[in-house]
Structures are given as C-alpha cells and as structure tokens.
Amino acid sequence: MERLLSWDSLLERIDACRQCPLADGATRKVPGQGDRDARLMLIGEGPGAEEDRQGLAFVGAAGQLLTRMLEAIGLRREDVFIANAVKCRPPQNRVPAPEEMAACLPFLREQAGLIRPQVILLLGATALAAVLGPGLHITRARGQWTQRKGVYILPTYHPAALLRDPSKKRDAWEDLKMVQDKLNELPSAKPEPGAGGSGPGASQAARA
Ligand code: URA
C-alpha cells in the first residue's frame, strides 16, 4: 500500500539524516523551499556557503540569477518549489559523490511525490545525473524533454555555469521559454492525487 507522505515527517527525517558524510560538515540542512503545491519544481546541485548558513536553497549569487531567470518567464520564487539533489553542503562546494546523491535521492523523490509538479527543471549536470541517471551530458541533454509518469522534465544549465560562461545564457533562455510554453499548454489546475497523470506516480518522476 502507498505510504502516506507528510511534509512534517519528511523534514524531520531530512533534519535527522546521517546517511552520508556530508551531514558532518553541514551547518544547516537545506531541504528546499517554495510552493508545496507548485506546478514547477526546480532541482539544483547542493547548498553552497550561503545556503548552508541560511538553511535555504539558492540564496547566493546563483540564486539571485535564478530569481531573475524565473521573473523573465513571469514566475516568482514563491510560485515554484526549489530543491537540490543533496540537502547538505559538500565541502569546498565540490560536486556531490554518486553515493551521496543516492543517499539523498529518496528525499527528492518524496518531495516530488508531495508536490506533484507538472514540470521539473533540472539545473545542471548534477541534477541531471541524480534524476535521469549518470552518463548524460548536460550540453546534449539540455533543452530536451523527458516524460516520466506524466511529469515533464527538462534539463538546463545551472545558473552558476551561466555566471561563469555568459555565452550559455542564450540556450538557457530558450530552455526557460520551453518551460513557460509547457506550463501554458498544460491545464493550470493540477489533477487531484490519484486521478491519473501526475498522481502518486509522480513520486517516481525523480527516479532514474
Ligand atoms: N547551487 C545549487 O545547486 N543549489 C543551491 O542551493 C545553491 C547553489
């Protein structure tokens, strides 16, 4: 039988989690934040220094760019849910190891199951690997829709990559417009849980 999901229980388990060594170096867990009933869920890599200090996802320089990117397609941060592949800051902002991502993936799946987004935007190579599996290259996968259990998933560049290499912004803008078009195309009211499309199955959207 499908287990009943609850945000309180999920946040408690994230807070208590010691499944991988990243927990040892984390000041605060960063579960992600935003509209728990959002049509659009964004998934990044993992918390940086500022996120670790505040316990909030995407509040540093990359987060400021992300805010502007969302605004460019008529969305406020409060309209979407923003999460990361891992909930604890990797030391020196290194890329999370595959085992660390694997340890954190059940939390991401559970979040997707609770939110039941219609669209998931994967920000960068780490989110791409965590959600759609290793072996895909962000430069080839970006801008290509994948559908999993009724959820549309689009990889794009990570905002930090856009800060490092502004020539990527044109492609990222195309990707954002695809998200905007998809949200306009889909019914603005999400189906009720269990009504098919994005039901509990959406909890598997984040599965490789
Ligand atoms: N980069 C990420 O991937 N996530 C954050 O929360 C901040 C920076």
PDB file of C-alpha atoms and ligand atoms in Angstrom:
ATOM      1  CA  MET A   1       0.000   0.000   0.000  1.00  0.00           C
ATOM      2  CA  GLU A   2       1.220   3.521  -0.832  1.00  0.00           C
ATOM      3  CA  ARG A   3       2.735   5.059   2.294  1.00  0.00           C
ATOM      4  CA  LEU A   4       1.111   8.282   3.460  1.00  0.00           C
ATOM      5  CA  LEU A   5       3.518  11.126   2.847  1.00  0.00           C
ATOM      6  CA  SER A   6       3.749  14.163   5.056  1.00  0.00           C
ATOM      7  CA  TRP A   7       5.941  17.233   4.947  1.00  0.00           C
ATOM      8  CA  ASP A   8       6.446  17.245   8.715  1.00  0.00           C
ATOM      9  CA  SER A   9       7.752  13.710   8.725  1.00  0.00           C
ATOM     10  CA  LEU A  10       9.917  14.337   5.653  1.00  0.00           C
ATOM     11  CA  LEU A  11      11.506  17.481   7.100  1.00  0.00           C
ATOM     12  CA  GLU A  12      12.168  15.722  10.404  1.00  0.00           C
ATOM     13  CA  ARG A  13      13.881  12.852   8.610  1.00  0.00           C
ATOM     14  CA  ILE A  14      15.987  15.224   6.483  1.00  0.00           C
ATOM     15  CA  ASP A  15      16.996  17.064   9.630  1.00  0.00           C
ATOM     16  CA  ALA A  16      17.985  13.870  11.422  1.00  0.00           C
ATOM     17  CA  CYS A  17      19.680  12.265   8.409  1.00  0.00           C
ATOM     18  CA  ARG A  18      23.266  10.982   8.838  1.00  0.00           C
ATOM     19  CA  GLN A  19      23.167   8.625   5.832  1.00  0.00           C
ATOM     20  CA  CYS A  20      26.269  10.124   4.232  1.00  0.00           C
ATOM     21  CA  PRO A  21      29.346  12.069   5.396  1.00  0.00           C
ATOM     22  CA  LEU A  22      28.011  15.384   4.053  1.00  0.00           C
ATOM     23  CA  ALA A  23      25.869  15.666   7.195  1.00  0.00           C
ATOM     24  CA  ASP A  24      29.029  16.026   9.314  1.00  0.00           C
ATOM     25  CA  GLY A  25      30.061  19.281   7.644  1.00  0.00           C
ATOM     26  CA  ALA A  26      26.632  20.869   7.281  1.00  0.00           C
ATOM     27  CA  THR A  27      25.708  23.846   9.449  1.00  0.00           C
ATOM     28  CA  ARG A  28      22.056  23.516   8.442  1.00  0.00           C
ATOM     29  CA  LYS A  29      20.138  21.096   6.289  1.00  0.00           C
ATOM     30  CA  VAL A  30      18.720  22.703   3.145  1.00  0.00           C
ATOM     31  CA  PRO A  31      15.551  20.798   2.248  1.00  0.00           C
ATOM     32  CA  GLY A  32      14.372  23.360  -0.300  1.00  0.00           C
ATOM     33  CA  GLN A  33      11.510  25.804  -0.175  1.00  0.00           C
ATOM     34  CA  GLY A  34       8.658  27.355  -2.091  1.00  0.00           C
ATOM     35  CA  ASP A  35       5.104  26.479  -3.025  1.00  0.00           C
ATOM     36  CA  ARG A  36       4.382  22.932  -1.847  1.00  0.00           C
ATOM     37  CA  ASP A  37       1.660  22.751  -4.461  1.00  0.00           C
ATOM     38  CA  ALA A  38       3.794  24.209  -7.281  1.00  0.00           C
ATOM     39  CA  ARG A  39       3.300  23.282 -10.918  1.00  0.00           C
ATOM     40  CA  LEU A  40       7.037  23.769 -11.460  1.00  0.00           C
ATOM     41  CA  MET A  41       9.793  22.199  -9.340  1.00  0.00           C
ATOM     42  CA  LEU A  42      13.430  23.193  -9.809  1.00  0.00           C
ATOM     43  CA  ILE A  43      16.285  20.929  -8.777  1.00  0.00           C
ATOM     44  CA  GLY A  44      19.846  22.176  -8.351  1.00  0.00           C
ATOM     45  CA  GLU A  45      23.038  20.530  -7.139  1.00  0.00           C
ATOM     46  CA  GLY A  46      23.514  21.189  -3.452  1.00  0.00           C
ATOM     47  CA  PRO A  47      23.812  24.000  -0.928  1.00  0.00           C
ATOM     48  CA  GLY A  48      26.724  26.448  -1.119  1.00  0.00           C
ATOM     49  CA  ALA A  49      28.117  28.540   1.749  1.00  0.00           C
ATOM     50  CA  GLU A  50      25.221  30.992   1.961  1.00  0.00           C
ATOM     51  CA  GLU A  51      22.607  28.261   1.636  1.00  0.00           C
ATOM     52  CA  ASP A  52      24.337  26.289   4.404  1.00  0.00           C
ATOM     53  CA  ARG A  53      24.288  29.376   6.636  1.00  0.00           C
ATOM     54  CA  GLN A  54      20.624  30.227   5.993  1.00  0.00           C
ATOM     55  CA  GLY A  55      19.165  26.742   5.514  1.00  0.00           C
ATOM     56  CA  LEU A  56      17.579  27.920   2.250  1.00  0.00           C
ATOM     57  CA  ALA A  57      18.209  26.798  -1.331  1.00  0.00           C
ATOM     58  CA  PHE A  58      19.605  29.178  -3.941  1.00  0.00           C
ATOM     59  CA  VAL A  59      20.089  32.310  -1.864  1.00  0.00           C
ATOM     60  CA  GLY A  60      23.654  33.115  -3.005  1.00  0.00           C
ATOM     61  CA  ALA A  61      24.844  34.624  -6.299  1.00  0.00           C
ATOM     62  CA  ALA A  62      23.483  31.751  -8.404  1.00  0.00           C
ATOM     63  CA  GLY A  63      20.186  32.095  -6.566  1.00  0.00           C
ATOM     64  CA  GLN A  64      19.939  35.763  -7.458  1.00  0.00           C
ATOM     65  CA  LEU A  65      20.380  34.903 -11.118  1.00  0.00           C
ATOM     66  CA  LEU A  66      17.802  32.129 -10.744  1.00  0.00           C
ATOM     67  CA  THR A  67      15.314  34.659  -9.354  1.00  0.00           C
ATOM     68  CA  ARG A  68      15.827  36.867 -12.431  1.00  0.00           C
ATOM     69  CA  MET A  69      15.513  33.871 -14.766  1.00  0.00           C
ATOM     70  CA  LEU A  70      12.173  32.947 -13.189  1.00  0.00           C
ATOM     71  CA  GLU A  71      10.977  36.527 -13.370  1.00  0.00           C
ATOM     72  CA  ALA A  72      11.797  36.540 -17.100  1.00  0.00           C
ATOM     73  CA  ILE A  73       9.103  33.890 -17.568  1.00  0.00           C
ATOM     74  CA  GLY A  74       6.627  35.593 -15.272  1.00  0.00           C
ATOM     75  CA  LEU A  75       7.225  33.494 -12.153  1.00  0.00           C
ATOM     76  CA  ARG A  76       8.162  34.494  -8.629  1.00  0.00           C
ATOM     77  CA  ARG A  77      10.246  32.248  -6.419  1.00  0.00           C
ATOM     78  CA  GLU A  78       7.190  31.758  -4.201  1.00  0.00           C
ATOM     79  CA  ASP A  79       5.329  30.263  -7.189  1.00  0.00           C
ATOM     80  CA  VAL A  80       7.742  27.346  -7.616  1.00  0.00           C
ATOM     81  CA  PHE A  81       9.452  24.793  -5.383  1.00  0.00           C
ATOM     82  CA  ILE A  82      13.264  24.944  -5.346  1.00  0.00           C
ATOM     83  CA  ALA A  83      15.232  21.924  -4.102  1.00  0.00           C
ATOM     84  CA  ASN A  84      18.627  20.329  -4.567  1.00  0.00           C
ATOM     85  CA  ALA A  85      19.991  16.886  -5.356  1.00  0.00           C
ATOM     86  CA  VAL A  86      21.661  16.857  -1.914  1.00  0.00           C
ATOM     87  CA  LYS A  87      20.409  18.592   1.225  1.00  0.00           C
ATOM     88  CA  CYS A  88      23.820  19.141   2.885  1.00  0.00           C
ATOM     89  CA  ARG A  89      26.664  21.351   1.665  1.00  0.00           C
ATOM     90  CA  PRO A  90      29.539  19.405   0.109  1.00  0.00           C
ATOM     91  CA  PRO A  91      32.930  20.571   1.460  1.00  0.00           C
ATOM     92  CA  GLN A  92      34.528  23.316  -0.657  1.00  0.00           C
ATOM     93  CA  ASN A  93      31.390  23.187  -2.840  1.00  0.00           C
ATOM     94  CA  ARG A  94      32.660  20.068  -4.566  1.00  0.00           C
ATOM     95  CA  VAL A  95      30.283  18.050  -6.730  1.00  0.00           C
ATOM     96  CA  PRO A  96      28.398  15.526  -4.563  1.00  0.00           C
ATOM     97  CA  ALA A  97      29.653  11.955  -4.942  1.00  0.00           C
ATOM     98  CA  PRO A  98      27.308   9.396  -6.555  1.00  0.00           C
ATOM     99  CA  GLU A  99      26.822   7.639  -3.178  1.00  0.00           C
ATOM    100  CA  GLU A 100      25.909  10.978  -1.564  1.00  0.00           C
ATOM    101  CA  MET A 101      23.359  11.669  -4.288  1.00  0.00           C
ATOM    102  CA  ALA A 102      21.991   8.143  -3.981  1.00  0.00           C
ATOM    103  CA  ALA A 103      21.609   8.555  -0.212  1.00  0.00           C
ATOM    104  CA  CYS A 104      19.644  11.786  -0.689  1.00  0.00           C
ATOM    105  CA  LEU A 105      17.541  10.703  -3.684  1.00  0.00           C
ATOM    106  CA  PRO A 106      14.688   9.188  -1.626  1.00  0.00           C
ATOM    107  CA  PHE A 107      14.101  12.629  -0.083  1.00  0.00           C
ATOM    108  CA  LEU A 108      13.922  14.221  -3.524  1.00  0.00           C
ATOM    109  CA  ARG A 109      11.512  11.557  -4.726  1.00  0.00           C
ATOM    110  CA  GLU A 110       9.359  12.066  -1.680  1.00  0.00           C
ATOM    111  CA  GLN A 111       9.337  15.826  -2.249  1.00  0.00           C
ATOM    112  CA  ALA A 112       8.273  15.312  -5.861  1.00  0.00           C
ATOM    113  CA  GLY A 113       5.566  12.931  -4.628  1.00  0.00           C
ATOM    114  CA  LEU A 114       4.211  15.528  -2.229  1.00  0.00           C
ATOM    115  CA  ILE A 115       4.393  18.462  -4.634  1.00  0.00           C
ATOM    116  CA  ARG A 116       3.229  16.534  -7.721  1.00  0.00           C
ATOM    117  CA  PRO A 117       4.725  19.118 -10.116  1.00  0.00           C
ATOM    118  CA  GLN A 118       3.681  19.091 -13.758  1.00  0.00           C
ATOM    119  CA  VAL A 119       7.147  20.223 -14.832  1.00  0.00           C
ATOM    120  CA  ILE A 120      10.607  19.666 -13.319  1.00  0.00           C
ATOM    121  CA  LEU A 121      13.526  21.860 -14.402  1.00  0.00           C
ATOM    122  CA  LEU A 122      16.894  20.241 -13.748  1.00  0.00           C
ATOM    123  CA  LEU A 123      19.583  22.837 -13.122  1.00  0.00           C
ATOM    124  CA  GLY A 124      22.914  21.476 -14.290  1.00  0.00           C
ATOM    125  CA  ALA A 125      24.784  18.236 -14.670  1.00  0.00           C
ATOM    126  CA  THR A 126      24.434  17.052 -11.068  1.00  0.00           C
ATOM    127  CA  ALA A 127      20.638  17.357 -11.017  1.00  0.00           C
ATOM    128  CA  LEU A 128      20.572  15.680 -14.431  1.00  0.00           C
ATOM    129  CA  ALA A 129      22.635  12.735 -13.131  1.00  0.00           C
ATOM    130  CA  ALA A 130      20.611  12.463  -9.903  1.00  0.00           C
ATOM    131  CA  VAL A 131      17.225  12.432 -11.615  1.00  0.00           C
ATOM    132  CA  LEU A 132      17.704  10.973 -15.094  1.00  0.00           C
ATOM    133  CA  GLY A 133      20.779   8.894 -14.349  1.00  0.00           C
ATOM    134  CA  PRO A 134      24.511   9.124 -14.986  1.00  0.00           C
ATOM    135  CA  GLY A 135      26.042   9.118 -18.447  1.00  0.00           C
ATOM    136  CA  LEU A 136      24.026  12.007 -19.892  1.00  0.00           C
ATOM    137  CA  HIS A 137      25.847  15.163 -20.890  1.00  0.00           C
ATOM    138  CA  ILE A 138      24.242  18.458 -19.934  1.00  0.00           C
ATOM    139  CA  THR A 139      25.218  20.177 -23.194  1.00  0.00           C
ATOM    140  CA  ARG A 140      23.418  17.447 -25.164  1.00  0.00           C
ATOM    141  CA  ALA A 141      20.521  16.809 -22.760  1.00  0.00           C
ATOM    142  CA  ARG A 142      19.581  20.446 -22.170  1.00  0.00           C
ATOM    143  CA  GLY A 143      16.504  21.630 -23.976  1.00  0.00           C
ATOM    144  CA  GLN A 144      15.201  18.048 -24.476  1.00  0.00           C
ATOM    145  CA  TRP A 145      12.014  16.992 -22.726  1.00  0.00           C
ATOM    146  CA  THR A 146      11.747  13.651 -20.951  1.00  0.00           C
ATOM    147  CA  GLN A 147       8.399  12.491 -19.622  1.00  0.00           C
ATOM    148  CA  ARG A 148       8.259  10.297 -16.520  1.00  0.00           C
ATOM    149  CA  LYS A 149       4.940   9.201 -15.079  1.00  0.00           C
ATOM    150  CA  GLY A 150       3.170  12.197 -16.558  1.00  0.00           C
ATOM    151  CA  VAL A 151       5.765  14.725 -15.367  1.00  0.00           C
ATOM    152  CA  TYR A 152       7.683  16.742 -17.964  1.00  0.00           C
ATOM    153  CA  ILE A 153      11.370  17.005 -17.115  1.00  0.00           C
ATOM    154  CA  LEU A 154      13.717  19.482 -18.791  1.00  0.00           C
ATOM    155  CA  PRO A 155      17.448  19.779 -18.125  1.00  0.00           C
ATOM    156  CA  THR A 156      19.132  23.164 -18.498  1.00  0.00           C
ATOM    157  CA  TYR A 157      22.358  24.790 -17.388  1.00  0.00           C
ATOM    158  CA  HIS A 158      22.980  25.560 -13.729  1.00  0.00           C
ATOM    159  CA  PRO A 159      22.809  29.325 -13.009  1.00  0.00           C
ATOM    160  CA  ALA A 160      26.388  29.166 -11.649  1.00  0.00           C
ATOM    161  CA  ALA A 161      27.517  27.874 -15.057  1.00  0.00           C
ATOM    162  CA  LEU A 162      25.795  30.884 -16.643  1.00  0.00           C
ATOM    163  CA  LEU A 163      27.680  33.197 -14.301  1.00  0.00           C
ATOM    164  CA  ARG A 164      30.959  31.536 -15.278  1.00  0.00           C
ATOM    165  CA  ASP A 165      30.156  31.453 -19.001  1.00  0.00           C
ATOM    166  CA  PRO A 166      27.567  34.035 -20.089  1.00  0.00           C
ATOM    167  CA  SER A 167      27.643  32.654 -23.661  1.00  0.00           C
ATOM    168  CA  LYS A 168      25.421  29.835 -22.324  1.00  0.00           C
ATOM    169  CA  LYS A 169      22.662  32.295 -21.420  1.00  0.00           C
ATOM    170  CA  ARG A 170      21.081  32.222 -24.861  1.00  0.00           C
ATOM    171  CA  ASP A 171      20.477  28.455 -24.647  1.00  0.00           C
ATOM    172  CA  ALA A 172      19.260  28.752 -21.059  1.00  0.00           C
ATOM    173  CA  TRP A 173      16.772  31.397 -22.181  1.00  0.00           C
ATOM    174  CA  GLU A 174      15.464  29.046 -24.881  1.00  0.00           C
ATOM    175  CA  ASP A 175      15.030  26.352 -22.229  1.00  0.00           C
ATOM    176  CA  LEU A 176      13.147  28.725 -19.946  1.00  0.00           C
ATOM    177  CA  LYS A 177      10.805  29.668 -22.762  1.00  0.00           C
ATOM    178  CA  MET A 178      10.144  25.943 -23.292  1.00  0.00           C
ATOM    179  CA  VAL A 179       9.151  25.695 -19.629  1.00  0.00           C
ATOM    180  CA  GLN A 180       6.885  28.721 -19.956  1.00  0.00           C
ATOM    181  CA  ASP A 181       5.238  27.272 -23.087  1.00  0.00           C
ATOM    182  CA  LYS A 182       4.768  23.879 -21.419  1.00  0.00           C
ATOM    183  CA  LEU A 183       3.141  25.455 -18.358  1.00  0.00           C
ATOM    184  CA  ASN A 184       0.840  27.459 -20.644  1.00  0.00           C
ATOM    185  CA  GLU A 185      -0.035  24.319 -22.588  1.00  0.00           C
ATOM    186  CA  LEU A 186      -0.850  22.183 -19.526  1.00  0.00           C
ATOM    187  CA  PRO A 187      -4.046  22.682 -17.502  1.00  0.00           C
ATOM    188  CA  SER A 188      -3.392  25.279 -14.824  1.00  0.00           C
ATOM    189  CA  ALA A 189      -5.188  23.153 -12.213  1.00  0.00           C
ATOM    190  CA  LYS A 190      -3.280  20.008 -11.316  1.00  0.00           C
ATOM    191  CA  PRO A 191      -5.298  16.787 -11.304  1.00  0.00           C
ATOM    192  CA  GLU A 192      -6.310  15.554  -7.863  1.00  0.00           C
ATOM    193  CA  PRO A 193      -3.947  12.937  -6.363  1.00  0.00           C
ATOM    194  CA  GLY A 194      -4.842   9.506  -7.677  1.00  0.00           C
ATOM    195  CA  ALA A 195      -6.719  10.930 -10.673  1.00  0.00           C
ATOM    196  CA  GLY A 196      -4.079   9.657 -13.094  1.00  0.00           C
ATOM    197  CA  GLY A 197      -1.411  11.710 -14.889  1.00  0.00           C
ATOM    198  CA  SER A 198       0.651  13.105 -12.063  1.00  0.00           C
ATOM    199  CA  GLY A 199      -0.714  11.034  -9.168  1.00  0.00           C
ATOM    200  CA  PRO A 200       1.365   9.235  -6.608  1.00  0.00           C
ATOM    201  CA  GLY A 201       3.333   8.037  -9.632  1.00  0.00           C
ATOM    202  CA  ALA A 202       4.843  11.482  -9.800  1.00  0.00           C
ATOM    203  CA  SER A 203       6.811  10.489  -6.731  1.00  0.00           C
ATOM    204  CA  GLN A 204       8.744   8.350  -9.146  1.00  0.00           C
ATOM    205  CA  ALA A 205       9.418  11.238 -11.502  1.00  0.00           C
ATOM    206  CA  ALA A 206      12.766  11.759  -9.883  1.00  0.00           C
ATOM    207  CA  ARG A 207      13.695   8.119 -10.337  1.00  0.00           C
ATOM    208  CA  ALA A 208      16.374   7.268 -12.850  1.00  0.00           C
TER     209      ALA A 208
HETATM  210  N1  URA B   1      23.732  25.866  -6.146  1.00  0.00           N
HETATM  211  C1  URA B   1      22.856  24.854  -6.035  1.00  0.00           C
HETATM  212  O1  URA B   1      22.865  23.924  -6.825  1.00  0.00           O
HETATM  213  N2  URA B   1      21.962  24.910  -5.068  1.00  0.00           N
HETATM  214  C2  URA B   1      21.876  25.903  -4.217  1.00  0.00           C
HETATM  215  O2  URA B   1      21.006  25.872  -3.358  1.00  0.00           O
HETATM  216  C3  URA B   1      22.789  26.956  -4.368  1.00  0.00           C
HETATM  217  C4  URA B   1      23.713  26.919  -5.323  1.00  0.00           C
END
